[in-house]
PDB file of C-alpha atoms in Angstrom:
ATOM      1  CA  MET O 250      89.316 -61.349 116.834  1.00 38.00           C
ATOM      2  CA  SER O 251      90.241 -58.075 115.154  1.00 40.00           C
ATOM      3  CA  LYS O 252      87.471 -55.893 113.795  1.00 47.00           C
ATOM      4  CA  LEU O 253      89.750 -54.973 110.905  1.00 49.00           C
ATOM      5  CA  MET O 254      89.398 -57.830 108.457  1.00 53.00           C
ATOM      6  CA  SER O 255      91.128 -57.845 105.103  1.00 61.00           C
ATOM      7  CA  ASN O 256      88.928 -57.468 102.075  1.00 61.00           C
ATOM      8  CA  PRO O 257      88.448 -60.993 100.643  1.00 90.00           C
ATOM      9  CA  ILE O 258      87.972 -59.558  97.142  1.00 94.00           C
ATOM     10  CA  THR O 259      90.750 -60.489  94.744  1.00 96.00           C
ATOM     11  CA  VAL O 260      91.696 -58.561  91.614  1.00 97.00           C
ATOM     12  CA  ASN O 261      93.483 -60.271  88.738  1.00 96.00           C
ATOM     13  CA  GLU O 262      93.681 -60.038  84.990  1.00 96.00           C
ATOM     14  CA  LEU O 263      90.826 -61.595  83.030  1.00 97.00           C
ATOM     15  CA  ASP O 264      90.958 -65.338  82.552  1.00 96.00           C
ATOM     16  CA  PRO O 265      89.937 -66.035  78.909  1.00 95.00           C
ATOM     17  CA  ASN O 266      87.588 -68.753  80.185  1.00 96.00           C
ATOM     18  CA  GLU O 267      85.538 -66.075  81.970  1.00 96.00           C
ATOM     19  CA  ILE O 268      84.853 -63.785  79.032  1.00 96.00           C
ATOM     20  CA  GLU O 269      81.187 -64.715  78.546  1.00 96.00           C
ATOM     21  CA  ARG O 270      80.451 -64.449  82.269  1.00 96.00           C
ATOM     22  CA  LEU O 271      82.107 -61.029  82.311  1.00 97.00           C
ATOM     23  CA  ARG O 272      79.974 -59.791  79.387  1.00 96.00           C
ATOM     24  CA  HIS O 273      76.829 -60.456  81.469  1.00 96.00           C
ATOM     25  CA  VAL O 274      78.260 -58.802  84.571  1.00 97.00           C
ATOM     26  CA  LEU O 275      79.249 -55.714  82.583  1.00 96.00           C
ATOM     27  CA  LEU O 276      75.861 -55.335  80.941  1.00 96.00           C
ATOM     28  CA  GLU O 277      74.041 -55.764  84.250  1.00 96.00           C
ATOM     29  CA  SER O 278      76.443 -53.265  85.845  1.00 96.00           C
ATOM     30  CA  TYR O 279      75.565 -50.566  83.338  1.00 94.00           C
ATOM     31  CA  GLN O 280      71.833 -51.322  83.008  1.00 95.00           C
ATOM     32  CA  GLN O 281      71.021 -48.610  85.566  1.00 92.00           C
ATOM     33  CA  TYR O 282      72.058 -45.919  83.061  1.00 90.00           C
ATOM     34  CA  GLU O 283      69.645 -46.972  80.315  1.00 93.00           C
ATOM     35  CA  GLU O 284      67.234 -44.163  81.222  1.00 92.00           C
ATOM     36  CA  TYR O 285      69.832 -41.541  80.238  1.00 87.00           C
ATOM     37  CA  TYR O 286      69.862 -42.716  76.616  1.00 88.00           C
ATOM     38  CA  THR O 287      67.412 -42.841  73.766  1.00 90.00           C
ATOM     39  CA  PRO O 288      66.280 -46.409  73.003  1.00 94.00           C
ATOM     40  CA  GLN O 289      68.661 -46.600  70.042  1.00 93.00           C
ATOM     41  CA  GLY O 290      71.408 -44.861  72.002  1.00 89.00           C
ATOM     42  CA  TRP O 291      71.129 -47.460  74.775  1.00 93.00           C
ATOM     43  CA  LYS O 292      71.093 -50.331  72.286  1.00 95.00           C
ATOM     44  CA  ASP O 293      74.283 -48.966  70.703  1.00 93.00           C
ATOM     45  CA  TYR O 294      75.937 -48.410  74.085  1.00 90.00           C
ATOM     46  CA  ALA O 295      74.971 -51.888  75.319  1.00 95.00           C
ATOM     47  CA  ASN O 296      76.564 -53.372  72.192  1.00 94.00           C
ATOM     48  CA  ILE O 297      79.728 -51.367  72.854  1.00 92.00           C
ATOM     49  CA  ILE O 298      79.804 -52.630  76.441  1.00 94.00           C
ATOM     50  CA  VAL O 299      79.459 -56.336  75.633  1.00 94.00           C
ATOM     51  CA  SER O 300      81.865 -56.197  72.693  1.00 94.00           C
ATOM     52  CA  SER O 301      84.423 -54.073  74.573  1.00 94.00           C
ATOM     53  CA  ILE O 302      86.103 -57.189  75.933  1.00 95.00           C
ATOM     54  CA  ASP O 303      87.149 -58.058  72.380  1.00 96.00           C
ATOM     55  CA  ASN O 304      88.705 -54.640  71.712  1.00 95.00           C
ATOM     56  CA  PRO O 305      92.305 -55.247  70.531  1.00 96.00           C
ATOM     57  CA  ASN O 306      93.335 -51.852  71.974  1.00 97.00           C
ATOM     58  CA  VAL O 307      92.650 -52.934  75.569  1.00 97.00           C
ATOM     59  CA  ASP O 308      95.928 -53.341  77.408  1.00 96.00           C
ATOM     60  CA  LYS O 309      94.496 -55.244  80.390  1.00 97.00           C
ATOM     61  CA  ILE O 310      91.134 -56.194  81.839  1.00 98.00           C
ATOM     62  CA  PHE O 311      91.109 -56.391  85.628  1.00 98.00           C
ATOM     63  CA  VAL O 312      88.439 -58.586  87.245  1.00 98.00           C
ATOM     64  CA  ALA O 313      87.339 -58.454  90.879  1.00 98.00           C
ATOM     65  CA  LYS O 314      86.129 -61.728  92.331  1.00 97.00           C
ATOM     66  CA  LEU O 315      84.919 -63.165  95.569  1.00 95.00           C
ATOM     67  CA  ASN O 316      85.660 -66.874  95.493  1.00 90.00           C
ATOM     68  CA  ASN O 317      84.575 -67.769  91.951  1.00 90.00           C
ATOM     69  CA  ASP O 318      81.975 -65.000  91.506  1.00 95.00           C
ATOM     70  CA  ILE O 319      82.831 -62.111  89.203  1.00 97.00           C
ATOM     71  CA  LEU O 320      81.832 -58.923  91.017  1.00 98.00           C
ATOM     72  CA  GLY O 321      83.122 -56.316  88.599  1.00 97.00           C
ATOM     73  CA  SER O 322      85.818 -55.285  86.182  1.00 97.00           C
ATOM     74  CA  LEU O 323      87.537 -52.433  84.431  1.00 97.00           C
ATOM     75  CA  GLN O 324      89.532 -52.027  81.263  1.00 97.00           C
ATOM     76  CA  LEU O 325      92.909 -50.360  81.023  1.00 97.00           C
ATOM     77  CA  PHE O 326      94.210 -48.587  77.938  1.00 97.00           C
ATOM     78  CA  GLN O 327      97.629 -46.987  77.431  1.00 97.00           C
ATOM     79  CA  THR O 328      96.622 -43.849  75.496  1.00 96.00           C
ATOM     80  CA  ALA O 329      93.583 -41.731  74.618  1.00 96.00           C
ATOM     81  CA  GLU O 330      94.006 -42.796  71.016  1.00 96.00           C
ATOM     82  CA  LYS O 331      93.620 -46.457  71.987  1.00 97.00           C
ATOM     83  CA  ALA O 332      90.862 -45.802  74.548  1.00 96.00           C
ATOM     84  CA  TYR O 333      88.693 -43.372  72.600  1.00 94.00           C
ATOM     85  CA  LYS O 334      90.260 -42.915  69.151  1.00 94.00           C
ATOM     86  CA  LEU O 335      90.964 -39.341  70.283  1.00 94.00           C
ATOM     87  CA  PRO O 336      94.699 -38.640  69.924  1.00 95.00           C
ATOM     88  CA  GLU O 337      93.920 -34.921  70.269  1.00 96.00           C
ATOM     89  CA  LEU O 338      93.337 -35.454  74.020  1.00 96.00           C
ATOM     90  CA  GLN O 339      97.110 -36.004  74.222  1.00 96.00           C
ATOM     91  CA  ILE O 340      96.900 -38.551  77.024  1.00 97.00           C
ATOM     92  CA  GLN O 341      99.915 -40.835  76.922  1.00 96.00           C
ATOM     93  CA  ALA O 342      99.162 -42.536  80.242  1.00 97.00           C
ATOM     94  CA  PRO O 343      96.942 -45.348  81.516  1.00 98.00           C
ATOM     95  CA  ILE O 344      93.215 -44.744  81.082  1.00 98.00           C
ATOM     96  CA  ILE O 345      90.502 -46.623  82.957  1.00 98.00           C
ATOM     97  CA  ARG O 346      87.368 -47.432  80.996  1.00 96.00           C
ATOM     98  CA  LEU O 347      84.182 -49.349  81.644  1.00 95.00           C
ATOM     99  CA  LEU O 348      84.524 -49.785  85.374  1.00 96.00           C
ATOM    100  CA  GLY O 349      81.480 -51.816  86.288  1.00 95.00           C
ATOM    101  CA  VAL O 350      80.301 -53.481  89.484  1.00 97.00           C
ATOM    102  CA  HIS O 351      77.377 -55.895  89.457  1.00 97.00           C
ATOM    103  CA  PRO O 352      74.362 -54.458  91.331  1.00 96.00           C
ATOM    104  CA  ASN O 353      74.462 -57.336  93.850  1.00 96.00           C
ATOM    105  CA  ALA O 354      78.087 -56.552  94.718  1.00 96.00           C
ATOM    106  CA  ARG O 355      77.840 -52.800  95.289  1.00 94.00           C
ATOM    107  CA  GLY O 356      78.890 -51.321  98.601  1.00 93.00           C
ATOM    108  CA  ARG O 357      81.611 -53.921  99.203  1.00 94.00           C
ATOM    109  CA  GLY O 358      84.583 -51.891  97.974  1.00 94.00           C
ATOM    110  CA  VAL O 359      84.805 -53.644  94.607  1.00 96.00           C
ATOM    111  CA  ALA O 360      85.354 -50.477  92.554  1.00 96.00           C
ATOM    112  CA  THR O 361      87.937 -49.258  95.050  1.00 96.00           C
ATOM    113  CA  GLU O 362      89.883 -52.529  94.819  1.00 96.00           C
ATOM    114  CA  LEU O 363      89.810 -52.418  91.014  1.00 97.00           C
ATOM    115  CA  VAL O 364      91.053 -48.821  90.841  1.00 97.00           C
ATOM    116  CA  LYS O 365      93.756 -49.486  93.448  1.00 96.00           C
ATOM    117  CA  ALA O 366      94.997 -52.390  91.307  1.00 96.00           C
ATOM    118  CA  VAL O 367      95.344 -50.046  88.321  1.00 97.00           C
ATOM    119  CA  ILE O 368      97.174 -47.434  90.382  1.00 97.00           C
ATOM    120  CA  LYS O 369      99.573 -50.081  91.700  1.00 96.00           C
ATOM    121  CA  ASN O 370     100.096 -51.365  88.143  1.00 96.00           C
ATOM    122  CA  ALA O 371     100.829 -47.820  86.943  1.00 97.00           C
ATOM    123  CA  GLU O 372     103.317 -47.255  89.775  1.00 96.00           C
ATOM    124  CA  VAL O 373     105.154 -50.492  88.946  1.00 96.00           C
ATOM    125  CA  HIS O 374     105.430 -49.379  85.317  1.00 96.00           C
ATOM    126  CA  GLY O 375     106.746 -45.906  86.219  1.00 96.00           C
ATOM    127  CA  GLU O 376     103.666 -43.975  85.122  1.00 97.00           C
ATOM    128  CA  SER O 377     103.009 -40.518  86.582  1.00 97.00           C
ATOM    129  CA  HIS O 378      99.229 -40.356  86.021  1.00 97.00           C
ATOM    130  CA  VAL O 379      96.117 -42.479  85.606  1.00 98.00           C
ATOM    131  CA  TYR O 380      93.103 -41.015  83.802  1.00 98.00           C
ATOM    132  CA  LEU O 381      89.434 -41.843  83.441  1.00 97.00           C
ATOM    133  CA  HIS O 382      86.332 -40.219  82.014  1.00 97.00           C
ATOM    134  CA  THR O 383      82.851 -40.276  83.477  1.00 95.00           C
ATOM    135  CA  THR O 384      79.532 -38.490  83.161  1.00 93.00           C
ATOM    136  CA  ASP O 385      77.462 -36.447  85.594  1.00 92.00           C
ATOM    137  CA  PHE O 386      74.863 -39.197  85.934  1.00 89.00           C
ATOM    138  CA  MET O 387      77.471 -41.602  87.318  1.00 91.00           C
ATOM    139  CA  VAL O 388      77.274 -39.870  90.697  1.00 91.00           C
ATOM    140  CA  ASN O 389      78.400 -42.787  92.868  1.00 91.00           C
ATOM    141  CA  ALA O 390      81.376 -43.485  90.638  1.00 92.00           C
ATOM    142  CA  ILE O 391      82.496 -39.859  90.862  1.00 95.00           C
ATOM    143  CA  LYS O 392      82.357 -40.048  94.674  1.00 95.00           C
ATOM    144  CA  ILE O 393      84.598 -43.120  94.624  1.00 95.00           C
ATOM    145  CA  TYR O 394      87.101 -41.514  92.251  1.00 96.00           C
ATOM    146  CA  GLU O 395      87.316 -38.330  94.318  1.00 97.00           C
ATOM    147  CA  LYS O 396      87.676 -40.323  97.564  1.00 96.00           C
ATOM    148  CA  LEU O 397      90.605 -42.198  95.995  1.00 96.00           C
ATOM    149  CA  GLY O 398      92.312 -38.922  95.078  1.00 97.00           C
ATOM    150  CA  PHE O 399      91.316 -38.336  91.466  1.00 98.00           C
ATOM    151  CA  VAL O 400      90.987 -34.663  90.503  1.00 98.00           C
ATOM    152  CA  ARG O 401      89.155 -33.012  87.621  1.00 98.00           C
ATOM    153  CA  ASP O 402      91.165 -32.235  84.503  1.00 97.00           C
ATOM    154  CA  VAL O 403      88.794 -30.187  82.342  1.00 97.00           C
ATOM    155  CA  SER O 404      91.463 -29.840  79.647  1.00 97.00           C
ATOM    156  CA  LYS O 405      90.854 -33.510  78.731  1.00 97.00           C
ATOM    157  CA  ASP O 406      87.013 -33.465  78.646  1.00 97.00           C
ATOM    158  CA  PHE O 407      85.199 -34.460  75.456  1.00 96.00           C
ATOM    159  CA  SER O 408      81.634 -34.904  74.187  1.00 94.00           C
ATOM    160  CA  ARG O 409      80.047 -37.680  72.148  1.00 86.00           C
ATOM    161  CA  ASN O 410      76.436 -37.975  71.116  1.00 79.00           C
ATOM    162  CA  GLY O 411      75.547 -34.989  73.289  1.00 84.00           C
ATOM    163  CA  ILE O 412      77.018 -36.527  76.458  1.00 86.00           C
ATOM    164  CA  LEU O 413      79.926 -34.774  78.172  1.00 94.00           C
ATOM    165  CA  SER O 414      82.694 -37.110  79.321  1.00 95.00           C
ATOM    166  CA  LYS O 415      84.463 -35.435  82.223  1.00 97.00           C
ATOM    167  CA  CYS O 416      88.107 -36.266  82.791  1.00 97.00           C
ATOM    168  CA  TYR O 417      89.563 -37.188  86.166  1.00 98.00           C
ATOM    169  CA  ARG O 418      93.285 -37.671  86.791  1.00 98.00           C
ATOM    170  CA  PHE O 419      95.187 -39.435  89.555  1.00 98.00           C
ATOM    171  CA  ASP O 420      98.699 -38.114  90.103  1.00 98.00           C
ATOM    172  CA  ILE O 421     101.179 -40.743  91.226  1.00 95.00           C
ATOM    173  CA  LEU O 422     103.630 -39.238  93.665  1.00 77.00           C
TER     174      LEU O 422
END
């Protein structure tokens, strides 16, 4: 038997019947960052996370699953205006937001599979870049993005509520 086994994780668009399950997975995925916020700041952010699935500006929500278990997800937007209400960033390309992997599913390549699905989607649609924003305290996420080939684009950074959102860009060749 070969030591190289294919990753059994599947990535597809969100099934509307899984919305409530996904809300719980997302909140549990981000719970580790609570300490970086004030109590009210975390409460506000948690509300944004769970309600993000209902955002009419989301182009697609990709969900990673193993069998019937939701392991993680990410949201894809088509512009900075739709993703952040920041047209001044002048990003007219796919933007990844709210990439989250449940704590019990970490270390299995879930985030990598989700991001690869977005890159493939962008290639199919003739896009030249994929963007995302993250913060310094999301250290493991940054490592994944850099390993996948994302590079810093400081010209597209922004701050909200005293937290710097650093931009990373993937260039599709």
